[in-house]
Short mmCIF file of C-alpha atoms and ligand atoms in Angstrom, two decimals:
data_model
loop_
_atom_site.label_atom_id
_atom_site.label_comp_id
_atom_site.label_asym_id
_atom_site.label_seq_id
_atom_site.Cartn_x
_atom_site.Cartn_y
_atom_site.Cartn_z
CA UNK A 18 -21.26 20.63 -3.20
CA UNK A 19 -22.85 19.08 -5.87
CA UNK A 20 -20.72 17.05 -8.30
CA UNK A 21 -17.76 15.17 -6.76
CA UNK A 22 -14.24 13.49 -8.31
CA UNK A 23 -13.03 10.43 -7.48
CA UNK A 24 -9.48 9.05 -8.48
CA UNK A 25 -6.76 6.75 -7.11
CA UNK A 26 -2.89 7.28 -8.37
CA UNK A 27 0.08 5.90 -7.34
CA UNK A 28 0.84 2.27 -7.14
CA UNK A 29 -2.66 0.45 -7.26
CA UNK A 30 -3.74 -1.82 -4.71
CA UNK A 31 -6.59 -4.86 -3.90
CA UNK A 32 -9.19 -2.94 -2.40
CA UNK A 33 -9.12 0.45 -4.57
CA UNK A 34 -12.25 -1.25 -6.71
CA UNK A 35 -14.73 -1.54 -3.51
CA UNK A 36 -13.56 1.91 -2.52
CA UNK A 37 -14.37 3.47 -5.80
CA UNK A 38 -17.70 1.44 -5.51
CA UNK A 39 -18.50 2.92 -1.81
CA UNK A 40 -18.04 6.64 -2.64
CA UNK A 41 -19.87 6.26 -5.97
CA UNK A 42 -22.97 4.81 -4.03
CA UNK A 43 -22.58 7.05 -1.13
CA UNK A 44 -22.50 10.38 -2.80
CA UNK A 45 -25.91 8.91 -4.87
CA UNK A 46 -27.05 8.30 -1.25
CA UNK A 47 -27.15 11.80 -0.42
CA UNK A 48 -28.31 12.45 -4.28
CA UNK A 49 -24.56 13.83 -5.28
CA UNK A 50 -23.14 13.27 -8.59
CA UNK A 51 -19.77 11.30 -9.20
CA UNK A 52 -17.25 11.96 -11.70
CA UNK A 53 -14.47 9.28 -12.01
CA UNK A 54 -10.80 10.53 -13.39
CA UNK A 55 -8.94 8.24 -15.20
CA UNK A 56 -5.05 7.75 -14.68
CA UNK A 57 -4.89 10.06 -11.55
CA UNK A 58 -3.63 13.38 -11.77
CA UNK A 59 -2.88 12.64 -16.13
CA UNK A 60 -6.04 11.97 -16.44
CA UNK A 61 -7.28 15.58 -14.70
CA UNK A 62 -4.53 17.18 -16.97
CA UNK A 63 -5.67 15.62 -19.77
CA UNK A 64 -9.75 15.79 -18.52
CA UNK A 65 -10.09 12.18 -19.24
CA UNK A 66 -13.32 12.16 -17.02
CA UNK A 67 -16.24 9.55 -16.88
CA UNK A 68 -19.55 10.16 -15.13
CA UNK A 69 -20.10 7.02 -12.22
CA UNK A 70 -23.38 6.04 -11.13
CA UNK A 71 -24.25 3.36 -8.71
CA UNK A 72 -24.62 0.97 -11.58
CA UNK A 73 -21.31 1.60 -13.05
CA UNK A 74 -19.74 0.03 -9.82
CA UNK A 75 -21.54 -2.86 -10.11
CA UNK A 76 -19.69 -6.81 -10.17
CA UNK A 77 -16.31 -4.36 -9.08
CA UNK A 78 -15.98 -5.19 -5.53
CA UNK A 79 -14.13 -8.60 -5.68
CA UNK A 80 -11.90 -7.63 -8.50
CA UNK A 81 -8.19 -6.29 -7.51
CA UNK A 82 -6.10 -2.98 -9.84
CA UNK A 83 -7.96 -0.09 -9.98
CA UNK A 84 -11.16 0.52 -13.21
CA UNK A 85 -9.80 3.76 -12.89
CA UNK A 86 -6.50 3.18 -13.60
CA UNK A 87 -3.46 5.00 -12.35
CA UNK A 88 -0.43 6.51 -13.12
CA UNK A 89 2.47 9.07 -11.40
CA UNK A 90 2.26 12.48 -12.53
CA UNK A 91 5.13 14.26 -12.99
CA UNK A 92 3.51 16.68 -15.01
CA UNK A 93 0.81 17.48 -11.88
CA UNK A 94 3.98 18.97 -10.28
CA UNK A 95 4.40 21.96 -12.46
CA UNK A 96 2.39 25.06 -12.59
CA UNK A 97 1.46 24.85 -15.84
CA UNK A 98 -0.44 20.99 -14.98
CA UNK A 99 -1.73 22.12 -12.04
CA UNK A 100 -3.52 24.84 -14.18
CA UNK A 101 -5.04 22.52 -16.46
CA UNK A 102 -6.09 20.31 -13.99
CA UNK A 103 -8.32 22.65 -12.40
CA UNK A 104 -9.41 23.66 -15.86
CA UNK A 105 -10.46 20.40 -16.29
CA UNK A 106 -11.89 20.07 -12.85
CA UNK A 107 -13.94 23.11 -13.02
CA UNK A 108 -15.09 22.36 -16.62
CA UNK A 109 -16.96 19.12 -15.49
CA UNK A 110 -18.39 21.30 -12.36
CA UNK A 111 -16.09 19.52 -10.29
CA UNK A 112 -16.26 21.08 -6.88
CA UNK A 113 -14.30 18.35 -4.24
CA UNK A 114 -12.30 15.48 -4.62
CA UNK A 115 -11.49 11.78 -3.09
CA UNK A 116 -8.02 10.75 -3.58
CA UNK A 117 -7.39 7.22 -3.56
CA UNK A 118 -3.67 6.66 -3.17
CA UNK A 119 -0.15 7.22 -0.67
CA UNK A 120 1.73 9.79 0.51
CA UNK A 121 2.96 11.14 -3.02
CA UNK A 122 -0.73 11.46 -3.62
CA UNK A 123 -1.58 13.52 -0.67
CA UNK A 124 1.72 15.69 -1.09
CA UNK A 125 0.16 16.51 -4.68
CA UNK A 126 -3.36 16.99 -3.06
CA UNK A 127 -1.79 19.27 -0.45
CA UNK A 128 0.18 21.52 -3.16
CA UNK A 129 -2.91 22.02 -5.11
CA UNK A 130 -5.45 22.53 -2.92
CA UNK A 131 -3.03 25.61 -1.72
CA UNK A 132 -3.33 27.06 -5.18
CA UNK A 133 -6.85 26.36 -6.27
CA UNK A 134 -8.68 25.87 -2.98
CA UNK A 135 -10.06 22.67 -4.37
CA UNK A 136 -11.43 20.70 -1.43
CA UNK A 137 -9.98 17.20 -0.96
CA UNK A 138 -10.32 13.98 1.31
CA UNK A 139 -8.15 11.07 1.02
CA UNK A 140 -8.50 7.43 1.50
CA UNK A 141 -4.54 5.48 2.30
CA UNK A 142 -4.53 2.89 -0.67
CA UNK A 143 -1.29 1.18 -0.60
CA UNK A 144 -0.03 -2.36 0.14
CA UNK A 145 3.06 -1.03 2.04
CA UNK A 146 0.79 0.28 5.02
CA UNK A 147 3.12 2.60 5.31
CA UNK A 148 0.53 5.84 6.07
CA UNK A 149 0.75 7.66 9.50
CA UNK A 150 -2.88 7.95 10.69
CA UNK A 151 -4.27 4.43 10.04
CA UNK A 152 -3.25 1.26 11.76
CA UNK A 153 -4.09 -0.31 7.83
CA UNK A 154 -3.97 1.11 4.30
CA UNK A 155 -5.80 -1.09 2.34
CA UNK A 156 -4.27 -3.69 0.23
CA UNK A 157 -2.44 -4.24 2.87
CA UNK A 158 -4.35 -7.11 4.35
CA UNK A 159 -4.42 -8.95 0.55
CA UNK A 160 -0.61 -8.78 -0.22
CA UNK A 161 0.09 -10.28 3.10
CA UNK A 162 -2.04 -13.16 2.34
CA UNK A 163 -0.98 -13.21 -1.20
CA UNK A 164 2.81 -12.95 -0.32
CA UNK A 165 2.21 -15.51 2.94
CA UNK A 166 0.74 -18.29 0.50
CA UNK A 167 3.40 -17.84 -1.91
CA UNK A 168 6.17 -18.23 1.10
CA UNK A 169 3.88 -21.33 2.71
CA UNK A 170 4.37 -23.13 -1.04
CA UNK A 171 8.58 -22.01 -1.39
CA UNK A 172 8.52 -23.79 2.60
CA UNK A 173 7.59 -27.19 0.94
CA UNK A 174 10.80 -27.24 -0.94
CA UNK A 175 12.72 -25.42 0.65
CA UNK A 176 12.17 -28.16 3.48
CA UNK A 177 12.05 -30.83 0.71
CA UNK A 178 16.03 -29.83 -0.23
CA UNK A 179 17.01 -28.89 2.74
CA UNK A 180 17.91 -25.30 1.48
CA UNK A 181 17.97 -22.09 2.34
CA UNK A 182 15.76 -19.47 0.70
CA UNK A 183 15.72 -16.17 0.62
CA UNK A 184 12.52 -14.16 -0.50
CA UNK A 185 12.04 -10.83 -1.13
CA UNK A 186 8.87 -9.31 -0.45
CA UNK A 187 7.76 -5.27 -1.57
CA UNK A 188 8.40 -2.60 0.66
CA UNK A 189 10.63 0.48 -0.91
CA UNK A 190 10.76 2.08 2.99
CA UNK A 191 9.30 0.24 4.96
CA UNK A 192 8.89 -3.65 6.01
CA UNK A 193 5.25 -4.06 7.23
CA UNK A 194 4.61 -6.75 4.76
CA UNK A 195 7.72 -8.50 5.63
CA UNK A 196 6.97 -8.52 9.19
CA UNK A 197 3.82 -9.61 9.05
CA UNK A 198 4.24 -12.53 6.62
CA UNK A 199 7.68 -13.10 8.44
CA UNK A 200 5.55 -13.90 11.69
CA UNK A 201 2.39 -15.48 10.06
CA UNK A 202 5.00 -17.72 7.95
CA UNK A 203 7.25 -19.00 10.43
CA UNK A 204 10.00 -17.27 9.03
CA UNK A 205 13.85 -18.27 10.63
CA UNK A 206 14.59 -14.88 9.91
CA UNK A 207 13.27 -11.38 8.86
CA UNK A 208 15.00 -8.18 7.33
CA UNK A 209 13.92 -5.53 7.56
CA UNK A 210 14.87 -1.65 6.55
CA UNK A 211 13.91 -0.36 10.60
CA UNK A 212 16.27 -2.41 12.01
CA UNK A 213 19.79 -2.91 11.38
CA UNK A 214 20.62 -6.42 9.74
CA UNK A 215 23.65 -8.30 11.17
CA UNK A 216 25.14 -10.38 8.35
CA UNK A 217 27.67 -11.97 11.06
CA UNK A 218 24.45 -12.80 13.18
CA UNK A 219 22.75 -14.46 10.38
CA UNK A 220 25.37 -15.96 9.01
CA UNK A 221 25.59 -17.44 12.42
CA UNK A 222 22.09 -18.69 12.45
CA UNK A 223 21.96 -20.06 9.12
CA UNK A 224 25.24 -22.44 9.98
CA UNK A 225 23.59 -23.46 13.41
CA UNK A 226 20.58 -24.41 11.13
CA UNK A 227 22.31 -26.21 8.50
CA UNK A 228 24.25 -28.29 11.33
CA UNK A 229 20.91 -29.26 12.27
CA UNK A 230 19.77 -30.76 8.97
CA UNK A 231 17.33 -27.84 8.60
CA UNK A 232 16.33 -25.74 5.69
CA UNK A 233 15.78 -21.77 6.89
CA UNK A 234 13.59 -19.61 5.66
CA UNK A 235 14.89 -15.64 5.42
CA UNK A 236 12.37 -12.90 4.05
CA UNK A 237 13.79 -9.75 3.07
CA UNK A 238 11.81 -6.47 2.46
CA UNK A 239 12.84 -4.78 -0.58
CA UNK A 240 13.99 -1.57 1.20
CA UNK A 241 16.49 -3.38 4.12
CA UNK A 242 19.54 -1.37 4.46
CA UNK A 243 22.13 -4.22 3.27
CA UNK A 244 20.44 -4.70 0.12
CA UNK A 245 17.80 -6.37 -1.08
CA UNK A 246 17.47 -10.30 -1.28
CA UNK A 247 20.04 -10.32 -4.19
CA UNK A 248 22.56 -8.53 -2.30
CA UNK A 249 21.89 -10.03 0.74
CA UNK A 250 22.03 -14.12 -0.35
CA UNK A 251 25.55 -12.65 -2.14
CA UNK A 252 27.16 -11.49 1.67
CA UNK A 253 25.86 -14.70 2.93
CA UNK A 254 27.17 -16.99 -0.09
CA UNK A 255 30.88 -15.52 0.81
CA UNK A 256 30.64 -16.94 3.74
CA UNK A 257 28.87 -20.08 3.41
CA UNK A 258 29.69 -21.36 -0.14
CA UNK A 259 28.43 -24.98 0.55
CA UNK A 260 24.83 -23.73 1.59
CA UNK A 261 22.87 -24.99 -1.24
CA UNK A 262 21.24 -21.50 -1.48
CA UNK A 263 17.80 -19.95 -3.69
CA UNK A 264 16.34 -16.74 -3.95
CA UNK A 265 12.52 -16.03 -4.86
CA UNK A 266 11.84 -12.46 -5.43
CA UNK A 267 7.91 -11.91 -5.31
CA UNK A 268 7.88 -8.76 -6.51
CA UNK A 269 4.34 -7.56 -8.39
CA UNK A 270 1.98 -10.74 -7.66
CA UNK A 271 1.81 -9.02 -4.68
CA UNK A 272 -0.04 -6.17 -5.88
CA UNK A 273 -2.29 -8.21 -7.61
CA UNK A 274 -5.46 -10.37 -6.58
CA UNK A 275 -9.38 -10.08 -5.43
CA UNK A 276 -9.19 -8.18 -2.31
CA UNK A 277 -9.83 -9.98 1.14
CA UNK A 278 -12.67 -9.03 3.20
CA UNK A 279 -11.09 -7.44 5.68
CA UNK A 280 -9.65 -4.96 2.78
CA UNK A 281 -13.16 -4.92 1.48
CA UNK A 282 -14.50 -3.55 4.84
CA UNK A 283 -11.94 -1.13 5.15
CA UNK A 284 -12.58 0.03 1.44
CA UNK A 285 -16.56 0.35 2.32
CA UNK A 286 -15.72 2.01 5.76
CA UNK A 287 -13.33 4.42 4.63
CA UNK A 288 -15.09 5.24 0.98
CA UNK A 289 -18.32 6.12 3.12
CA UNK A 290 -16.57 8.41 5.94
CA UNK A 291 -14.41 9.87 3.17
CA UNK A 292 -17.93 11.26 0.98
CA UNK A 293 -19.23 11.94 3.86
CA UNK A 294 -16.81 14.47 5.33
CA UNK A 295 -16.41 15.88 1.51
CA UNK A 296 -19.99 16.57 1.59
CA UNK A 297 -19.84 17.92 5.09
CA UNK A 298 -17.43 20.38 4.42
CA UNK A 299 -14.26 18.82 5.68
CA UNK A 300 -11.19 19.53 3.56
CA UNK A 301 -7.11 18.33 3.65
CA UNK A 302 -7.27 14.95 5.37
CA UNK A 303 -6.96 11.56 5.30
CA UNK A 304 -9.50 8.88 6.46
CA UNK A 305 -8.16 6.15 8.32
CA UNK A 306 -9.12 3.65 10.99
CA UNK A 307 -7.37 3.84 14.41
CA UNK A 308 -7.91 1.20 17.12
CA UNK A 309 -10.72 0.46 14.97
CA UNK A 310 -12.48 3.58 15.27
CA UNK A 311 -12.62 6.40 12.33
CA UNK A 312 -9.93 9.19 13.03
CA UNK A 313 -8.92 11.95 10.33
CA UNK A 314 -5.51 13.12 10.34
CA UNK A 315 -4.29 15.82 8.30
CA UNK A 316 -2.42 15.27 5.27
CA UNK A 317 0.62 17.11 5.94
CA UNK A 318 0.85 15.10 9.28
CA UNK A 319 0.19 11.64 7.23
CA UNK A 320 2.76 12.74 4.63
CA UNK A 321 5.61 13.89 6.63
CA UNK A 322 5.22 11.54 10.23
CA UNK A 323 6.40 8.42 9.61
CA UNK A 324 4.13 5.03 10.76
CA UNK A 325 6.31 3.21 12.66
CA UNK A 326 6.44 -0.89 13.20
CA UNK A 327 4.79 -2.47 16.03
CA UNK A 328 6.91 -2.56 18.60
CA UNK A 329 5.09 -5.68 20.02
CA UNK A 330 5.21 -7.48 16.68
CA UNK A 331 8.96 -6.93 16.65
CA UNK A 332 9.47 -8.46 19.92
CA UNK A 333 7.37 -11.52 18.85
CA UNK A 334 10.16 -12.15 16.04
CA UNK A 335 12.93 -12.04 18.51
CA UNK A 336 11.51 -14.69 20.26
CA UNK A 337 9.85 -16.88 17.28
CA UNK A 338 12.91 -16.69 14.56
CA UNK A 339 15.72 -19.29 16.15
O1 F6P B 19 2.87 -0.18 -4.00
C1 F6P B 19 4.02 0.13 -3.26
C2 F6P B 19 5.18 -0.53 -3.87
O2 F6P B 19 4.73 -1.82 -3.96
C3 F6P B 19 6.56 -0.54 -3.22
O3 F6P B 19 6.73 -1.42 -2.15
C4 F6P B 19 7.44 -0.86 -4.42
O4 F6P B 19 8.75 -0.53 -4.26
C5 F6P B 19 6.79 -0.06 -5.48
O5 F6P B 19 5.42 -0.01 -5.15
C6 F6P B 19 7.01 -0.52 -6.88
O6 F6P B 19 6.06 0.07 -7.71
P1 F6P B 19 6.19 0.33 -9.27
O7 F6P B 19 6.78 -0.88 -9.88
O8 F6P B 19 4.80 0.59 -9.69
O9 F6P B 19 7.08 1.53 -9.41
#
């Protein structure tokens, strides 16, 4: 293997930059060449292709989105893209490829490297952490802080007014970053799409509050079952009409932002495992860090199992959120 491609797709995410930076310099390491694809799988249908050398990754590492840029292919999904693609591919003497991205990424990874035997590795890059095989995606790590010093700053108010907020944070399927900012914040309560949500319970809480002279904090994840925050603050309006109520959505400032260093370290730790297993020969997994050790898991096992919530973490809520 001579020439590798590099690309992230999906939804980008703090952390995607250093990655890009790690494989470039780690395939010049071992005196490979590094092609970076623009847009994800558009830009291989379309061969919008740059050559990356160590000194194109330069002054990237701190900087959150992707230089890459990204996009969702529906094109990639039809014979006819996939055809171009590896046109494309093979035209720039393209002979493996690191994918940058989340599950939708590794199912289109999975259905091409069936057709075209193209080698690929993958690296999880998502904030929802929502990848079997990795205790962390990255990005993760930055949107929590991101989203938990947004929350910290609504608390001052909220306490200042004596209200009741609730915010929504991202999380289509799953509510990793509302747990984890839910616990790290303080929260009063946390909703999210794994566990059933009680309107009569909360409802419940938010009146015991209020009796109190308190102002309550309630952090929804996008994907909860009863509706995001909108829908949500509207069941719990009906039956408290007096509550002198807000709601904060936080939506895409959370996918935003330099990335932390523990996102950094993942990105540099992952980017270098991930070249190096292309150039070894490996093929059709995903790099990830379990238990803090490097594990590879395939991609149809990191696609279809699902990563489920810490069980410890949820217990922690029961007991914190009163
Ligand atoms: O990056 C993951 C995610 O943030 C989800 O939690 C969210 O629903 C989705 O992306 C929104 O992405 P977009 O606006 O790019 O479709």
């Amino acid at each position: 293997m001579k020439r590798i491609g590099v690309f992230t797709s999906g939804g980008d995410a703090p952390g995607m930059n250093a990655c890009i930076r790690a494989v470039v310099r780690t395939a010049h390491f071992h005196k490979k060449q590094v092609i970076g694809i623009l847009h994800g799988f558009d830009g291989m249908i379309k061969g919008q292709m740059v050559p990356l050398g160590p000194n194109d990754v330069s002054n990237i590492i701190h900087r959150g989105g992707t230089i890459l840029k990204t996009a969702r292919s529906k094109e990639f999904m039809t014979a006819v893209g996939m055809r171009k693609a590896y046109e494309n591919l093979k035209r720039h003497d393209i002979d493996g490829l690191i994918a940058i991205g989340g599950d939708g990424t590794f199912k289109g990874c999975v259905e091409f490297n069936q057709k075209f035997k193209m080698p690929f590795i993958g690296i999880p890059g998502t904030i929802d952490n929502d990848l079997f095989g990795t205790d962390f995606t990255l990005g993760f790590d930055t949107a929590v802080n991101t989203t938990l010093e947004a929350i910290d700053k609504i608390k001052d108010t909220a306490a200042s007014h004596d209200r009741l907020f609730f915010i929504e944070v991202m999380g289509r399927d799953t509510g990793y970053i509302a747990l984890y900012t839910g616990i790290a914040s303080g929260a009063d309560e946390i909703l999210l799409p794994e566990t059933k949500t009680d309107i009569g319970s909360l409802v419940k809480l938010l009146k015991h509050r209020q009796k109190q002279g308190k102002s309550s904090i309630v952090i929804v994840a996008e994907g909860d079952e009863a509706g995001g925050a909108l829908k949500t603050a509207a069941k719990v309006k009906e039956k408290l009409p007096e509550m002198d109520t807000r709601i904060t959505i936080l939506g895409h400032i959370q996918r935003g932002g330099s990335p932390t260093a523990n996102d950094r370290i993942l990105a540099a730790r992952l980017g270098v495992a991930a070249t190096e297993s292309l150039l070894n020969g490996q093929s059709g997994k995903m790099a990830g860090m379990i238990n803090n050790q490097l594990a590879f898991t395939s991609f149809e096992k990191a696609c279809k199992a699902r990563s489920p919530l810490d069980r410890d973490l949820l217990r922690i809520t029961e007991m914190m959120t009163t």
